[in-house]
mmCIF file of C-alpha atoms and ligand atoms in Angstrom:
data_model
loop_
_atom_site.group_PDB
_atom_site.id
_atom_site.type_symbol
_atom_site.label_atom_id
_atom_site.label_comp_id
_atom_site.label_asym_id
_atom_site.label_seq_id
_atom_site.Cartn_x
_atom_site.Cartn_y
_atom_site.Cartn_z
ATOM 1 C CA MET A 1 115.247 -29.171 17.473
ATOM 2 C CA ASP A 2 114.615 -31.936 15.011
ATOM 3 C CA LYS A 3 116.429 -31.731 11.384
ATOM 4 C CA PRO A 4 116.067 -33.688 8.414
ATOM 5 C CA GLU A 5 118.518 -36.193 7.569
ATOM 6 C CA LEU A 6 121.790 -34.221 6.940
ATOM 7 C CA LYS A 7 124.726 -34.770 4.582
ATOM 8 C CA ASN A 8 127.765 -32.617 4.681
ATOM 9 C CA PHE A 9 128.643 -30.333 1.522
ATOM 10 C CA THR A 10 131.787 -31.260 -0.183
ATOM 11 C CA LYS A 11 133.094 -28.964 -2.777
ATOM 12 C CA PRO A 12 133.705 -30.496 -6.273
ATOM 13 C CA GLU A 13 137.288 -30.472 -7.145
ATOM 14 C CA SER A 14 136.701 -31.352 -10.996
ATOM 15 C CA ILE A 15 134.045 -31.250 -13.564
ATOM 16 C CA LYS A 16 133.370 -35.116 -12.730
ATOM 17 C CA ASP A 17 132.547 -34.372 -9.367
ATOM 18 C CA TYR A 18 129.496 -32.544 -10.351
ATOM 19 C CA PRO A 19 126.113 -34.435 -10.163
ATOM 20 C CA VAL A 20 124.116 -35.208 -13.283
ATOM 21 C CA GLY A 21 121.059 -34.913 -11.488
ATOM 22 C CA PRO A 22 119.931 -33.441 -8.054
ATOM 23 C CA SER A 23 122.764 -32.733 -5.890
ATOM 24 C CA PHE A 24 121.544 -35.033 -2.983
ATOM 25 C CA SER A 25 119.537 -37.705 -2.835
ATOM 26 C CA GLY A 26 115.694 -37.526 -1.609
ATOM 27 C CA GLY A 27 115.580 -36.904 2.029
ATOM 28 C CA HIS A 28 118.921 -35.166 2.497
ATOM 29 C CA LEU A 29 119.931 -31.875 2.931
ATOM 30 C CA VAL A 30 123.336 -30.131 3.181
ATOM 31 C CA SER A 31 124.185 -29.714 7.037
ATOM 32 C CA VAL A 32 125.920 -26.516 6.929
ATOM 33 C CA ASN A 33 126.257 -23.474 4.897
ATOM 34 C CA SER A 34 127.883 -24.189 2.058
ATOM 35 C CA GLY A 35 129.997 -20.989 1.628
ATOM 36 C CA TRP A 36 127.662 -18.652 -0.033
ATOM 37 C CA ARG A 37 126.511 -16.839 2.743
ATOM 38 C CA THR A 38 128.123 -13.250 3.254
ATOM 39 C CA PHE A 39 126.289 -12.026 6.203
ATOM 40 C CA LYS A 40 124.495 -13.776 9.103
ATOM 41 C CA PRO A 41 121.873 -12.582 11.542
ATOM 42 C CA VAL A 42 122.909 -12.113 15.232
ATOM 43 C CA VAL A 43 120.472 -11.422 17.851
ATOM 44 C CA ALA A 44 121.481 -9.285 20.549
ATOM 45 C CA LEU A 45 119.377 -11.052 23.534
ATOM 46 C CA ASP A 46 119.751 -8.253 25.804
ATOM 47 C CA THR A 47 117.504 -6.092 23.440
ATOM 48 C CA CYS A 48 115.385 -8.820 22.149
ATOM 49 C CA THR A 49 111.942 -8.552 23.709
ATOM 50 C CA GLY A 50 110.717 -11.814 22.349
ATOM 51 C CA CYS A 51 108.232 -10.506 20.359
ATOM 52 C CA TYR A 52 108.686 -13.513 17.624
ATOM 53 C CA ARG A 53 108.328 -10.854 14.478
ATOM 54 C CA CYS A 54 111.309 -12.579 13.147
ATOM 55 C CA TYR A 55 110.333 -15.900 13.830
ATOM 56 C CA LEU A 56 107.419 -15.167 11.956
ATOM 57 C CA VAL A 57 108.729 -13.699 8.873
ATOM 58 C CA CYS A 58 111.808 -15.661 8.179
ATOM 59 C CA PRO A 59 111.275 -17.116 4.803
ATOM 60 C CA ASP A 60 113.256 -20.365 5.558
ATOM 61 C CA GLY A 61 111.806 -21.104 9.246
ATOM 62 C CA VAL A 62 115.225 -21.299 10.528
ATOM 63 C CA ILE A 63 114.594 -18.856 13.725
ATOM 64 C CA VAL A 64 113.152 -20.887 16.640
ATOM 65 C CA LYS A 65 112.154 -19.994 20.020
ATOM 66 C CA THR A 66 114.465 -20.521 23.023
ATOM 67 C CA GLU A 67 113.146 -21.613 26.604
ATOM 68 C CA ALA A 68 114.029 -17.971 27.996
ATOM 69 C CA GLY A 69 111.595 -16.428 25.599
ATOM 70 C CA LYS A 70 114.048 -15.207 22.963
ATOM 71 C CA VAL A 71 115.146 -16.377 19.715
ATOM 72 C CA ALA A 72 117.998 -18.310 18.072
ATOM 73 C CA VAL A 73 118.988 -18.850 14.651
ATOM 74 C CA ASP A 74 119.826 -22.002 12.973
ATOM 75 C CA TYR A 75 122.639 -21.254 11.090
ATOM 76 C CA ASP A 76 123.069 -24.515 9.287
ATOM 77 C CA PHE A 77 120.009 -23.408 7.190
ATOM 78 C CA CYS A 78 119.842 -19.628 7.310
ATOM 79 C CA LYS A 79 120.691 -18.251 3.846
ATOM 80 C CA GLY A 80 121.623 -14.901 5.252
ATOM 81 C CA CYS A 81 118.710 -12.884 3.310
ATOM 82 C CA GLY A 82 118.497 -10.176 6.202
ATOM 83 C CA VAL A 83 114.502 -10.140 6.164
ATOM 84 C CA CYS A 84 114.511 -10.657 9.949
ATOM 85 C CA ALA A 85 117.038 -8.130 10.632
ATOM 86 C CA HIS A 86 115.052 -5.578 8.498
ATOM 87 C CA GLU A 87 111.806 -6.606 10.415
ATOM 88 C CA CYS A 88 112.841 -6.430 13.958
ATOM 89 C CA PRO A 89 110.997 -3.442 15.403
ATOM 90 C CA PHE A 90 113.586 -3.356 18.244
ATOM 91 C CA ASP A 91 116.966 -3.409 16.143
ATOM 92 C CA ALA A 92 117.978 -6.574 18.081
ATOM 93 C CA ILE A 93 119.163 -8.301 14.707
ATOM 94 C CA GLU A 94 122.607 -6.900 13.340
ATOM 95 C CA MET A 95 123.691 -8.640 10.037
ATOM 96 C CA VAL A 96 127.490 -9.694 10.466
ATOM 97 C CA LYS A 97 129.866 -10.299 7.836
ATOM 98 C CA GLU A 98 130.764 -13.883 7.607
ATOM 99 C CA ASP A 99 134.441 -14.923 8.474
ATOM 100 C CA LEU A 100 134.869 -17.110 5.213
ATOM 101 C CA GLN A 101 138.430 -17.942 6.303
ATOM 102 C CA LYS A 102 136.914 -20.291 8.830
HETATM 103 S S1 SF4 B 1 111.797 -9.794 16.088
HETATM 104 FE FE1 SF4 B 1 113.556 -8.837 17.240
HETATM 105 S S2 SF4 B 1 112.808 -8.489 19.215
HETATM 106 FE FE2 SF4 B 1 111.429 -9.539 18.038
HETATM 107 S S3 SF4 B 1 111.878 -11.913 18.713
HETATM 108 FE FE3 SF4 B 1 113.186 -11.412 16.914
HETATM 109 S S4 SF4 B 1 115.067 -10.563 17.495
HETATM 110 FE FE4 SF4 B 1 113.557 -10.349 19.359
HETATM 111 S S1 SF4 B 2 118.812 -14.009 7.459
HETATM 112 FE FE1 SF4 B 2 116.862 -14.645 6.212
HETATM 113 S S2 SF4 B 2 116.965 -17.046 6.454
HETATM 114 FE FE2 SF4 B 2 118.453 -16.292 8.011
HETATM 115 S S3 SF4 B 2 117.287 -16.043 9.947
HETATM 116 FE FE3 SF4 B 2 117.114 -14.276 8.762
HETATM 117 S S4 SF4 B 2 115.210 -14.207 7.821
HETATM 118 FE FE4 SF4 B 2 116.002 -16.209 7.970
#
């Protein structure tokens, strides 16, 4: 999957480290979830039928179709909103608490 040019998030350690303007220059995105996502969607591939409803409703477009006819979540950009899990007609997506210690 093609992604925009990525840049890692680094946690500011003092007030001087905070940007005075946009956090990143144009064309860059934070490459990994920066720590505020508390739940993440996990797809049960044996239950998933490949109906692609989650793919259609994800507000951030971070669910991708796989060659196996199922779906996968791009966790670098998923915000953990839970819309996909709510809308899956087969209950194939479970929102699982993040392990924030990792
Ligand atoms: S909505 Fe559910 S069954 Fe349909 S593709 Fe997504 S995870 Fe699979
Ligand atoms: S939790 Fe939200 S952002 Fe993440 S894949 Fe599901 S619908 Fe998309």
